[in-house]
PDB file of N, CA and C in Angstrom:
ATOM      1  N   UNK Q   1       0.824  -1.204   0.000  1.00  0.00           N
ATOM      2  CA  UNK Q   1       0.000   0.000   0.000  1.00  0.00           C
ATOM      3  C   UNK Q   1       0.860   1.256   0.000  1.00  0.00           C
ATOM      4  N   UNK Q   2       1.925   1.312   0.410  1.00  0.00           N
ATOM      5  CA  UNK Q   2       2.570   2.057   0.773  1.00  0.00           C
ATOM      6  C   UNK Q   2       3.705   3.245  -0.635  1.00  0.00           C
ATOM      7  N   UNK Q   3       3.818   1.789  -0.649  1.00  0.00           N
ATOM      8  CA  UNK Q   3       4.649   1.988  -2.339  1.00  0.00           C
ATOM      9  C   UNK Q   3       3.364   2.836  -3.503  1.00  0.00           C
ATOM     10  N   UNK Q   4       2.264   2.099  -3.204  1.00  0.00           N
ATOM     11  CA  UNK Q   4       1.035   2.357  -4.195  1.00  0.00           C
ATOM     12  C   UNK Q   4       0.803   4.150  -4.012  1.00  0.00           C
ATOM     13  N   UNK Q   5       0.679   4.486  -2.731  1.00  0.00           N
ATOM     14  CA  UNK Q   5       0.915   5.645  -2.155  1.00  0.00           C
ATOM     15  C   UNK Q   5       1.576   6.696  -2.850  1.00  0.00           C
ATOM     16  N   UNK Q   6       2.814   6.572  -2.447  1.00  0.00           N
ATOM     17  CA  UNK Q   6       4.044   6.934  -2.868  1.00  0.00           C
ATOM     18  C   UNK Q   6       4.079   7.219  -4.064  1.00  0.00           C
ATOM     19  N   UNK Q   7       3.457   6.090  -5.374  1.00  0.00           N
ATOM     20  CA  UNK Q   7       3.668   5.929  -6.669  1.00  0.00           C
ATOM     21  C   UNK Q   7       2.886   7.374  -6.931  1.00  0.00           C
ATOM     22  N   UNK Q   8       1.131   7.372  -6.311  1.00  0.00           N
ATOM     23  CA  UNK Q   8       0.683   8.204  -6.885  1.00  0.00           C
ATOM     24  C   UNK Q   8       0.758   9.700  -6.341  1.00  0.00           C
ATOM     25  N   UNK Q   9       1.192   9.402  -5.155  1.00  0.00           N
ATOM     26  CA  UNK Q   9       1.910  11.177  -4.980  1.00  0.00           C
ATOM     27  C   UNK Q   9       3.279  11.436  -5.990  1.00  0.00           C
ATOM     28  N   UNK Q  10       3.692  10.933  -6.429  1.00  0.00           N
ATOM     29  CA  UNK Q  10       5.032  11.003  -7.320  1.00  0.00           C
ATOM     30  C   UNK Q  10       4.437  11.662  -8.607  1.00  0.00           C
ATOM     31  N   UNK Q  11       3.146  10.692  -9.106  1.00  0.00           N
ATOM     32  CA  UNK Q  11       2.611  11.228 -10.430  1.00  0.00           C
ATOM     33  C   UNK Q  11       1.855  12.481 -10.260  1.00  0.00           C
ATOM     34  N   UNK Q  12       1.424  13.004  -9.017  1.00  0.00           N
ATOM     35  CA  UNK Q  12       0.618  13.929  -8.796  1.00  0.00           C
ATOM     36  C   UNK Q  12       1.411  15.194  -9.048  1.00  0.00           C
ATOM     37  N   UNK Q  13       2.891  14.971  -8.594  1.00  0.00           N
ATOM     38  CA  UNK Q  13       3.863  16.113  -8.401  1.00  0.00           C
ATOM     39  C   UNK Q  13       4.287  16.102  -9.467  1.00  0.00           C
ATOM     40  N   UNK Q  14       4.625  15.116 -10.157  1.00  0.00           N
ATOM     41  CA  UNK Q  14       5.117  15.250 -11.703  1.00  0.00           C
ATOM     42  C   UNK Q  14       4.069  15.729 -12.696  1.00  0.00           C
ATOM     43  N   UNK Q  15       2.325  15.550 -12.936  1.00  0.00           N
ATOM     44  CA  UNK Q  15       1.694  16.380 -13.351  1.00  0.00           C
ATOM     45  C   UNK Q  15       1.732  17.591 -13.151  1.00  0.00           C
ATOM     46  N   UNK Q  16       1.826  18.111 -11.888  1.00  0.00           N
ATOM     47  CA  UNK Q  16       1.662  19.542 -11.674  1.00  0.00           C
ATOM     48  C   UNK Q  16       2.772  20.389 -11.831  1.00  0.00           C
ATOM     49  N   UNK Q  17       4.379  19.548 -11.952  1.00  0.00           N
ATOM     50  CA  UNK Q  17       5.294  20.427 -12.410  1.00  0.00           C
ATOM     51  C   UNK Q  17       5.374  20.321 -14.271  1.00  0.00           C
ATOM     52  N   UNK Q  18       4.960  19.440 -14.862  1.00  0.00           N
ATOM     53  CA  UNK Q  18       4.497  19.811 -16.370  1.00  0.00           C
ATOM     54  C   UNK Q  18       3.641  20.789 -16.344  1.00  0.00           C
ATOM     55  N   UNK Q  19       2.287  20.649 -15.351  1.00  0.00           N
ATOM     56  CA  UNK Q  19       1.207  21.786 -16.126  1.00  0.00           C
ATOM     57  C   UNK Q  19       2.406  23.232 -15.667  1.00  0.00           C
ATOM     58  N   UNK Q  20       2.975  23.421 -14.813  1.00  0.00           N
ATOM     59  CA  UNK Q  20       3.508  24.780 -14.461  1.00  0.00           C
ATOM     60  C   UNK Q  20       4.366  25.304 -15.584  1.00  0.00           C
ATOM     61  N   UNK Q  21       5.477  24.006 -16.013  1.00  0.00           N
ATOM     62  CA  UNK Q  21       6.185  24.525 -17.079  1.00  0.00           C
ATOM     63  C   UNK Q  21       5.666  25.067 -18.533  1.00  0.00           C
ATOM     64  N   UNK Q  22       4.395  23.738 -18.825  1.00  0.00           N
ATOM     65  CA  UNK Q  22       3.966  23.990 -19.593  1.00  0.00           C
ATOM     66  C   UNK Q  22       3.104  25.834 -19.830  1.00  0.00           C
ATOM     67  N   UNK Q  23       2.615  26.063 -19.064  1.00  0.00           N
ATOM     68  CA  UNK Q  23       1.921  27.514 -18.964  1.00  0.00           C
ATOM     69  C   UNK Q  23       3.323  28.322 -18.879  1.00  0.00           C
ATOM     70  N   UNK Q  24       4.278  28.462 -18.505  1.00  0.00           N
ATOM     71  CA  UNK Q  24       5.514  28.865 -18.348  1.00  0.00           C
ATOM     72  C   UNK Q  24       6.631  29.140 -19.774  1.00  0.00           C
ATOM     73  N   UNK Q  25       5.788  28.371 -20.439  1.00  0.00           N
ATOM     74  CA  UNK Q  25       6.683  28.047 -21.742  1.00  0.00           C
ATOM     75  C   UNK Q  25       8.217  27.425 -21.320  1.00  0.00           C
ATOM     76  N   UNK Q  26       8.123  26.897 -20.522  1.00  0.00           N
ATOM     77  CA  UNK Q  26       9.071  26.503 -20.272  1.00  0.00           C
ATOM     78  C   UNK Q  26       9.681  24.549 -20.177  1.00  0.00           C
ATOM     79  N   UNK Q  27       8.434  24.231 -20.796  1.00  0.00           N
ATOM     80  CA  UNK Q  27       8.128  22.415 -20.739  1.00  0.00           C
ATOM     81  C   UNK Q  27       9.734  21.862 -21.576  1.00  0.00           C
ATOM     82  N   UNK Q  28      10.029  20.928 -21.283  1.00  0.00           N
ATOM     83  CA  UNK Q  28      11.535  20.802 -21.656  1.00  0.00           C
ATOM     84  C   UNK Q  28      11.203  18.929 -21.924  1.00  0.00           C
ATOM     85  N   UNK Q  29      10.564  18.400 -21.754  1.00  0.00           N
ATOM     86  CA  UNK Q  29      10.293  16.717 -21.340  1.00  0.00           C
ATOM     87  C   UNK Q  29       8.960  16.197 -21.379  1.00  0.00           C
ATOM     88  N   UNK Q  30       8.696  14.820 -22.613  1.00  0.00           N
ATOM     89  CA  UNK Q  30       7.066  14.677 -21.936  1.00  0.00           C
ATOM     90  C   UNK Q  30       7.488  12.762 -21.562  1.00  0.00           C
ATOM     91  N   UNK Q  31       6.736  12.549 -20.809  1.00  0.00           N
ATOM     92  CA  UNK Q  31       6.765  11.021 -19.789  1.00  0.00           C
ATOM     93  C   UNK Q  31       5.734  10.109 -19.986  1.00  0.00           C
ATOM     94  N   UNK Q  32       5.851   8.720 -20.010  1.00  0.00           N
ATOM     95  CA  UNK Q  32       4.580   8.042 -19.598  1.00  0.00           C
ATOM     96  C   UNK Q  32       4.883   6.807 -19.033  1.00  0.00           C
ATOM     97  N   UNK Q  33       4.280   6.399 -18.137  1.00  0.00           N
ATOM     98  CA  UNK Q  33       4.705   5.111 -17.954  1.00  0.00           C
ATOM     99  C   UNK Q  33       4.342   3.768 -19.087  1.00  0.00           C
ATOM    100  N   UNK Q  34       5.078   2.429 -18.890  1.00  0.00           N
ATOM    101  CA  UNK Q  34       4.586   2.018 -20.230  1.00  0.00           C
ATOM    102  C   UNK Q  34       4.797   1.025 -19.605  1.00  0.00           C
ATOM    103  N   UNK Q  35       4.235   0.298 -18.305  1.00  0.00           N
ATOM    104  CA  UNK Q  35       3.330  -0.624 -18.011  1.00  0.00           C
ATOM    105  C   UNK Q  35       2.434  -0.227 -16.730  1.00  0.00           C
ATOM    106  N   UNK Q  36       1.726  -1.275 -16.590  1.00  0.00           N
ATOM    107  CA  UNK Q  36       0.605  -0.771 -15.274  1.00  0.00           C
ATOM    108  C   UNK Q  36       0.840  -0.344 -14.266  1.00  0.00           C
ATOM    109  N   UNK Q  37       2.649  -1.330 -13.866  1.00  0.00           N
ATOM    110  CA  UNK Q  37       2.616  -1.360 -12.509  1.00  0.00           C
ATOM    111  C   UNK Q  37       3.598  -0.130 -11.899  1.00  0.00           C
ATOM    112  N   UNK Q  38       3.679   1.224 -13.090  1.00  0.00           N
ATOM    113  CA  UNK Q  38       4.104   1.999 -13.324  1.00  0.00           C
ATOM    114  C   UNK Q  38       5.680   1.819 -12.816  1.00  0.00           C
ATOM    115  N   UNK Q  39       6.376   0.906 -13.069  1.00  0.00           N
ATOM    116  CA  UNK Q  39       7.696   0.965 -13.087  1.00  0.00           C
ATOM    117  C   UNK Q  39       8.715   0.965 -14.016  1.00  0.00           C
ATOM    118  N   UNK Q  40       8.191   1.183 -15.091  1.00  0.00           N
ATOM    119  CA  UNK Q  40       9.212   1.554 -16.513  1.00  0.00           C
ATOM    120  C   UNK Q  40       8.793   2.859 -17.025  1.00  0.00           C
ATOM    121  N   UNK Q  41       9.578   3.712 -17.269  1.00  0.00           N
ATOM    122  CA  UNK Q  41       8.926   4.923 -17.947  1.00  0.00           C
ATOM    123  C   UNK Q  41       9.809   5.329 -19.342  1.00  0.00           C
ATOM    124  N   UNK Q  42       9.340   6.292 -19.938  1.00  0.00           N
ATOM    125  CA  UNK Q  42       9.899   6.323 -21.272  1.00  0.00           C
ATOM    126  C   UNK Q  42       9.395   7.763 -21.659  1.00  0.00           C
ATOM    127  N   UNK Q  43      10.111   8.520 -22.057  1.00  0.00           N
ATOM    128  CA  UNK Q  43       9.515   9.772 -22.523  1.00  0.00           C
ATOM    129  C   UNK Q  43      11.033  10.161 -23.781  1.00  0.00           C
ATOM    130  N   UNK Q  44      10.801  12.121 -23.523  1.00  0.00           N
ATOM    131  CA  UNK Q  44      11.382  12.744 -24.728  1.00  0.00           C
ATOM    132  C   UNK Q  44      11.662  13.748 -23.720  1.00  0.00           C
ATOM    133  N   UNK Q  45      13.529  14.192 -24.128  1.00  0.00           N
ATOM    134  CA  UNK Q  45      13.740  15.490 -23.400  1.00  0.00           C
ATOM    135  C   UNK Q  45      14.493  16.149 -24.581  1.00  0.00           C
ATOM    136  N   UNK Q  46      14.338  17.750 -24.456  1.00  0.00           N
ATOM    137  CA  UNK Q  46      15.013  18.296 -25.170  1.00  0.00           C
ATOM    138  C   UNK Q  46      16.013  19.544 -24.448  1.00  0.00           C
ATOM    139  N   UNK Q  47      16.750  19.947 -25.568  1.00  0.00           N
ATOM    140  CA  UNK Q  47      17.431  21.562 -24.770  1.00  0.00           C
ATOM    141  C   UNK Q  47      17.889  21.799 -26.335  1.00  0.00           C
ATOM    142  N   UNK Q  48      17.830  23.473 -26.100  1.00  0.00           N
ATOM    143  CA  UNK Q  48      17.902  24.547 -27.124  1.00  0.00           C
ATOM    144  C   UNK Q  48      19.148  25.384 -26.721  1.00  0.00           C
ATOM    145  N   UNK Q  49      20.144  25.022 -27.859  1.00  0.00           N
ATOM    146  CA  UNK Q  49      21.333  25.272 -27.791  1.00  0.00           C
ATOM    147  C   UNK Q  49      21.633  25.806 -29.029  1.00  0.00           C
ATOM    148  N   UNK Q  50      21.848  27.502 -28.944  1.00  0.00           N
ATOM    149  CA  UNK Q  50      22.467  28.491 -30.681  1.00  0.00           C
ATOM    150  C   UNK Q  50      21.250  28.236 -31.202  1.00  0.00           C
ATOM    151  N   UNK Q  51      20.200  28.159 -30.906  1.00  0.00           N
ATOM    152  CA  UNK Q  51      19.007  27.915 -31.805  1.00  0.00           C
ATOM    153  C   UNK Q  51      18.704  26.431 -32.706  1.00  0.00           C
ATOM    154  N   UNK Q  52      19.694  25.477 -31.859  1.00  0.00           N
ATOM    155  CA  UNK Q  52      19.276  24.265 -32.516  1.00  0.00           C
ATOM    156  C   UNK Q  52      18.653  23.850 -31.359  1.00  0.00           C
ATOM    157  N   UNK Q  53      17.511  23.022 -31.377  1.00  0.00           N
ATOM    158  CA  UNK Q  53      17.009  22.203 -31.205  1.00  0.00           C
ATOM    159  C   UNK Q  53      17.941  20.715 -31.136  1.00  0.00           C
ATOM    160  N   UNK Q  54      18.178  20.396 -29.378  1.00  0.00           N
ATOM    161  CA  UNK Q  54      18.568  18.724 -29.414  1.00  0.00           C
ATOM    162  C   UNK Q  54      17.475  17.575 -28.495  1.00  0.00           C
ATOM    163  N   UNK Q  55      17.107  16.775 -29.188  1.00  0.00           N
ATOM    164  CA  UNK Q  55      16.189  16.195 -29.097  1.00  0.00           C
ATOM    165  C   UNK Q  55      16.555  14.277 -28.414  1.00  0.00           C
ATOM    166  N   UNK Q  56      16.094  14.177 -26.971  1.00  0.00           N
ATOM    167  CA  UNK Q  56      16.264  12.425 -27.401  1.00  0.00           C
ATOM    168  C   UNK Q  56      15.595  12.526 -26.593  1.00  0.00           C
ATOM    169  N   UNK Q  57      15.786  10.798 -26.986  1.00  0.00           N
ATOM    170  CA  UNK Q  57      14.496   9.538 -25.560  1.00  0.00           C
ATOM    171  C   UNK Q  57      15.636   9.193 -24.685  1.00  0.00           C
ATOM    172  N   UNK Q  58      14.310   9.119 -23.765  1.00  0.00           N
ATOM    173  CA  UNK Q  58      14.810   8.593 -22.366  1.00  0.00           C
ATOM    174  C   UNK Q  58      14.144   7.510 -21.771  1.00  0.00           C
ATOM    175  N   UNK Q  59      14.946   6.899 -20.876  1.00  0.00           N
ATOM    176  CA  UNK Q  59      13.616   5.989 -20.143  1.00  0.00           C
ATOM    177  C   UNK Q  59      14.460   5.698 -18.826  1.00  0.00           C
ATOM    178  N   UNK Q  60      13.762   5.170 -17.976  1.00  0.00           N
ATOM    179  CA  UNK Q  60      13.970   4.557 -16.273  1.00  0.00           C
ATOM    180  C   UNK Q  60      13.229   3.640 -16.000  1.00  0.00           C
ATOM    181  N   UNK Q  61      13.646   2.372 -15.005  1.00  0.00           N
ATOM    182  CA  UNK Q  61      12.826   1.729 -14.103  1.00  0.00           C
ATOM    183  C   UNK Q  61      12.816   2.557 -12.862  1.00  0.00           C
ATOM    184  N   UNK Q  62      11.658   2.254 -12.294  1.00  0.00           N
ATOM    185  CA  UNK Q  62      11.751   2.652 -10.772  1.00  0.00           C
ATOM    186  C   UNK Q  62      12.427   1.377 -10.300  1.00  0.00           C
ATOM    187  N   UNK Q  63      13.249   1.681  -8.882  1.00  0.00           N
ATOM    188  CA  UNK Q  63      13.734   0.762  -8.884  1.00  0.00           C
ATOM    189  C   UNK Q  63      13.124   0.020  -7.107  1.00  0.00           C
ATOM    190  N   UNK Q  64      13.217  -1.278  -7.387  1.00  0.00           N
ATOM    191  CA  UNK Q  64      12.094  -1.872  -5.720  1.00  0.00           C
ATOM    192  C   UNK Q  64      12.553  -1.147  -4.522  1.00  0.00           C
ATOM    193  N   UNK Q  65      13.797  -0.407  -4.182  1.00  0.00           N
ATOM    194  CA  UNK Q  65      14.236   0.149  -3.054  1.00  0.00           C
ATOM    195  C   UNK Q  65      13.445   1.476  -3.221  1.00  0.00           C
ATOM    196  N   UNK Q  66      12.909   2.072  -4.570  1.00  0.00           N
ATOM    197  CA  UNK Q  66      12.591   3.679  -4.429  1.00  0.00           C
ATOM    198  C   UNK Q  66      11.652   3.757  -3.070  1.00  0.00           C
ATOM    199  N   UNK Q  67      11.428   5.060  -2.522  1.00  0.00           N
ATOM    200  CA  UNK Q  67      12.435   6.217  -3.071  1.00  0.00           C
ATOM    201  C   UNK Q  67      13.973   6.518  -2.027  1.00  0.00           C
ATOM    202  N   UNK Q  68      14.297   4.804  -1.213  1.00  0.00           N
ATOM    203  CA  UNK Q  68      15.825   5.274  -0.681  1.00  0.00           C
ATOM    204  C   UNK Q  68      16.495   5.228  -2.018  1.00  0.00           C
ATOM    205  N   UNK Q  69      16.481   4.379  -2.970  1.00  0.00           N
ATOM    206  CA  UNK Q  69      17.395   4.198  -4.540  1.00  0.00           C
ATOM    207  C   UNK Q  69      16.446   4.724  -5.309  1.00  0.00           C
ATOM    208  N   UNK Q  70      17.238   6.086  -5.877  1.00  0.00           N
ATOM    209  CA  UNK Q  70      16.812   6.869  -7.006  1.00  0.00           C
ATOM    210  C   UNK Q  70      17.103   5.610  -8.184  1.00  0.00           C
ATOM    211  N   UNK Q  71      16.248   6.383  -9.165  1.00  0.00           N
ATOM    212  CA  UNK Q  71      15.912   5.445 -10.358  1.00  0.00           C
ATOM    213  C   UNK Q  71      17.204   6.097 -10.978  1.00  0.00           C
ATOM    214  N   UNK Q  72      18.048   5.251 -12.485  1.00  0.00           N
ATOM    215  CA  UNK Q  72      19.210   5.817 -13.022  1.00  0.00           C
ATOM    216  C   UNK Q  72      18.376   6.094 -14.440  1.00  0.00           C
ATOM    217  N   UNK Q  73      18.126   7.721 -14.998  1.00  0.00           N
ATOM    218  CA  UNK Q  73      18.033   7.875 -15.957  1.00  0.00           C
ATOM    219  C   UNK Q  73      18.867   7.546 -17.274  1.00  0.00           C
ATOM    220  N   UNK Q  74      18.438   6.872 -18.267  1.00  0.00           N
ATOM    221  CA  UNK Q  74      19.125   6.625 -19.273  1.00  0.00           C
ATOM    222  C   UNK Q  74      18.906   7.215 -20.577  1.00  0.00           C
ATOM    223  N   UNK Q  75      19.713   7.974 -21.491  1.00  0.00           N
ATOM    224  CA  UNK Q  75      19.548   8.120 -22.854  1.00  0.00           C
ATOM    225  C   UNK Q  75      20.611   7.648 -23.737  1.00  0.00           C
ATOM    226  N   UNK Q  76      19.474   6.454 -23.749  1.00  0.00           N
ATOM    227  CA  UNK Q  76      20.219   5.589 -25.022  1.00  0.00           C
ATOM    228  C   UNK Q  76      21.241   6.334 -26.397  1.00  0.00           C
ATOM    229  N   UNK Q  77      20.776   7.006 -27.025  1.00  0.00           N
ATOM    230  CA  UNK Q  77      21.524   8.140 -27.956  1.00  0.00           C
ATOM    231  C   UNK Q  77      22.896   8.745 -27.608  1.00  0.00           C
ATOM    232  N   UNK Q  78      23.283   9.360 -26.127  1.00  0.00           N
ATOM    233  CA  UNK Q  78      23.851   9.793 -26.036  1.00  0.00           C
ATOM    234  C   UNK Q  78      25.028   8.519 -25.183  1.00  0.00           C
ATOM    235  N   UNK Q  79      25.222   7.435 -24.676  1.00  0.00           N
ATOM    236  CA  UNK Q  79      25.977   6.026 -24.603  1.00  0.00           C
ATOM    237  C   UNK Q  79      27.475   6.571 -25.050  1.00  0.00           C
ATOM    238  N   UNK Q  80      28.056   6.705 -24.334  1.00  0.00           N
ATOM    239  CA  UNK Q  80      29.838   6.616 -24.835  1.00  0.00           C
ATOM    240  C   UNK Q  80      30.120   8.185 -25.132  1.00  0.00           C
ATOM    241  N   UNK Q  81      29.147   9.192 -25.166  1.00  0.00           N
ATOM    242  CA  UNK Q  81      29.429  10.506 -25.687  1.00  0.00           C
ATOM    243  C   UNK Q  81      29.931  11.434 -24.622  1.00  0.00           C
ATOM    244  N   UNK Q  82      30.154  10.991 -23.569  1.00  0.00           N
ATOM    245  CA  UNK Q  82      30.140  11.770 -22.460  1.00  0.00           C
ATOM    246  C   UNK Q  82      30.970  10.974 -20.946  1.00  0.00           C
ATOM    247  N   UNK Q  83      31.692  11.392 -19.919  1.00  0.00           N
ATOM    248  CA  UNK Q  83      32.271  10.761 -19.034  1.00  0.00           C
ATOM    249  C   UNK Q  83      31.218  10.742 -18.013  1.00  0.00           C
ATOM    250  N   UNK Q  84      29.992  11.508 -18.129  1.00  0.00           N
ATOM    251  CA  UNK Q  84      29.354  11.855 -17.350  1.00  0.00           C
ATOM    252  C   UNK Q  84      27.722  10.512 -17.137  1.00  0.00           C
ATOM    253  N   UNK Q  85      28.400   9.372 -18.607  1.00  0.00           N
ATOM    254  CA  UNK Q  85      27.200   8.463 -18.585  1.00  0.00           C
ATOM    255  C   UNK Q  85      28.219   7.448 -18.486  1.00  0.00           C
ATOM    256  N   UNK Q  86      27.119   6.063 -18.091  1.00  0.00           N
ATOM    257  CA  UNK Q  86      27.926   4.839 -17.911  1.00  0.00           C
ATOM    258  C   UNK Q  86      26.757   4.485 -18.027  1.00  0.00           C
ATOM    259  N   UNK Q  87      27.733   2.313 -18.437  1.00  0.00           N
ATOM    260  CA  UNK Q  87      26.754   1.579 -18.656  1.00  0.00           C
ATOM    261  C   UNK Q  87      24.940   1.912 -19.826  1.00  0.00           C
ATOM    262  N   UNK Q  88      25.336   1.955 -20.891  1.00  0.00           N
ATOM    263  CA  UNK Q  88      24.109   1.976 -22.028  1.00  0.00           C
ATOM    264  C   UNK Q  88      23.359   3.805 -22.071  1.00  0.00           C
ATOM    265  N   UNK Q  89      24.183   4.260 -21.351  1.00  0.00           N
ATOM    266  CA  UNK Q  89      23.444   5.742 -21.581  1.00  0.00           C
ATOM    267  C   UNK Q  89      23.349   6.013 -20.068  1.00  0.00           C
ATOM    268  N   UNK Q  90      23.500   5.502 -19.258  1.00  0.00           N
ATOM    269  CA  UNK Q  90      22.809   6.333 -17.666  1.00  0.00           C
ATOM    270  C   UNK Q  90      23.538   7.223 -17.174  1.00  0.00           C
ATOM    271  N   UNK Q  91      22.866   7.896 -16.644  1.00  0.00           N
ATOM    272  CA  UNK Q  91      23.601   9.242 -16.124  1.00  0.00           C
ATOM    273  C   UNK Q  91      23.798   8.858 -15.240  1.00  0.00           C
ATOM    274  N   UNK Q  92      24.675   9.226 -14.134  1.00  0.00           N
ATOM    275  CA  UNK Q  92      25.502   9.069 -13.178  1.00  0.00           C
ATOM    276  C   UNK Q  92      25.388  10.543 -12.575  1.00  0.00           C
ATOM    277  N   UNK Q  93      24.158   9.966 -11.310  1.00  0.00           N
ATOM    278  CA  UNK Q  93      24.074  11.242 -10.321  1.00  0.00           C
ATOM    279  C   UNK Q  93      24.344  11.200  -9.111  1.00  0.00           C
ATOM    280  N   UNK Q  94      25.625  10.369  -8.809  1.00  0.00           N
ATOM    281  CA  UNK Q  94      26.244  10.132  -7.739  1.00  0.00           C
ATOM    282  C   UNK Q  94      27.175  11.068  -7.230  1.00  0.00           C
ATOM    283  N   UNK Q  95      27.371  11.003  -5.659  1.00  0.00           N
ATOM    284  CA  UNK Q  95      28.290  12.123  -5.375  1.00  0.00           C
ATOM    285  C   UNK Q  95      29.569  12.210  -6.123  1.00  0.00           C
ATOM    286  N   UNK Q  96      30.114  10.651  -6.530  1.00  0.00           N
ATOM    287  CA  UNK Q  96      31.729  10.973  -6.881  1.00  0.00           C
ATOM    288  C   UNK Q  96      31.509  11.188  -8.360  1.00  0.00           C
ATOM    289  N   UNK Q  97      30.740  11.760  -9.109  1.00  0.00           N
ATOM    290  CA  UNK Q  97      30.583  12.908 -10.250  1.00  0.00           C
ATOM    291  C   UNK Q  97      30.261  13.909 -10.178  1.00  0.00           C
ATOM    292  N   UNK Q  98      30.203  14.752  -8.861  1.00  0.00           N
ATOM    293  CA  UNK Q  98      29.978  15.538  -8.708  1.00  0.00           C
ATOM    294  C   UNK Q  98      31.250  16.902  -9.118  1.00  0.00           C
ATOM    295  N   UNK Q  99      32.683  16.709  -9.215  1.00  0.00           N
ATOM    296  CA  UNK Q  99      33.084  17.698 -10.133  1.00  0.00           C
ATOM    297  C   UNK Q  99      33.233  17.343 -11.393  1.00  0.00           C
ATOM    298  N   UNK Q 100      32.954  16.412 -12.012  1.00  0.00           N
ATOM    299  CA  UNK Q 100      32.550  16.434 -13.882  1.00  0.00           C
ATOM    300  C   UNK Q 100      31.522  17.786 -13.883  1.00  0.00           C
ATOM    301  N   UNK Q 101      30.367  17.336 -12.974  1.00  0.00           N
ATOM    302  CA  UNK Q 101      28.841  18.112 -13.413  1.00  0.00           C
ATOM    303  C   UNK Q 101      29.422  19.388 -13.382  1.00  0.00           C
ATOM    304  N   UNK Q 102      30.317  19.639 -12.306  1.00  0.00           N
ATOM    305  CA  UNK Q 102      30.240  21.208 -11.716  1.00  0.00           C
ATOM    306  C   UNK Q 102      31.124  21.929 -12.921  1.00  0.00           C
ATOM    307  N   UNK Q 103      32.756  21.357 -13.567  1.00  0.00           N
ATOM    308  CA  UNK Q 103      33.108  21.999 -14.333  1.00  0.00           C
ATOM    309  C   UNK Q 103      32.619  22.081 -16.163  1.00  0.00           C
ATOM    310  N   UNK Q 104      31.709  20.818 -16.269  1.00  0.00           N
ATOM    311  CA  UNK Q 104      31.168  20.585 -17.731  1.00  0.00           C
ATOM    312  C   UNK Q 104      29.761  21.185 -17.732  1.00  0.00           C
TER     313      UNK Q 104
END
């Protein structure tokens, strides 16, 4: 029950920070989960850089420890392009990357 809880205060907060951005012009990402038991998700993020447009997919499991174990976002596309991903695209938001993030 607890987890079930949890799940849908998670989606509640994640709707309401789309509708904000979205009115904001500021929407950057859209999400969905893509099974029932809402633990796989899959969406689209972008960022606007010199006036290009960069565009990819993303996806996450939640993982059975959430929310002590954050889920590891992955974009497949970007895999090997960066010191800042490991393993198939995941970002790495652990403390000991924390000066990659700060000087890149």
């Amino acid at each position: 029950m607890s987890n079930i809880l949890t799940l849908t205060q998670e989606i509640q907060a994640l709707i309401k920070y789309i509708e904000i951005n979205k009115r904001g012009d500021l929407d950057w990402f859209t999400i969905k989960p893509t099974n029932k038991e809402g633990t796989h998700w899959q969406g689209k993020c972008w960022y606007i850089h010199e006036l290009v447009k960069y565009e990819f997919n993303f996806q996450f499991d939640i993982p059975a420890t959430y929310p002590t174990t954050a889920p590891e976002i992955e974009l497949p596309e970007l895999d090997g392009k960066t010191a800042k991903m490991y393993r198939g695209g995941k970002i790495c938001l652990t403390i000991h990357f924390k000066p990659l993030w700060a000087k890149n």
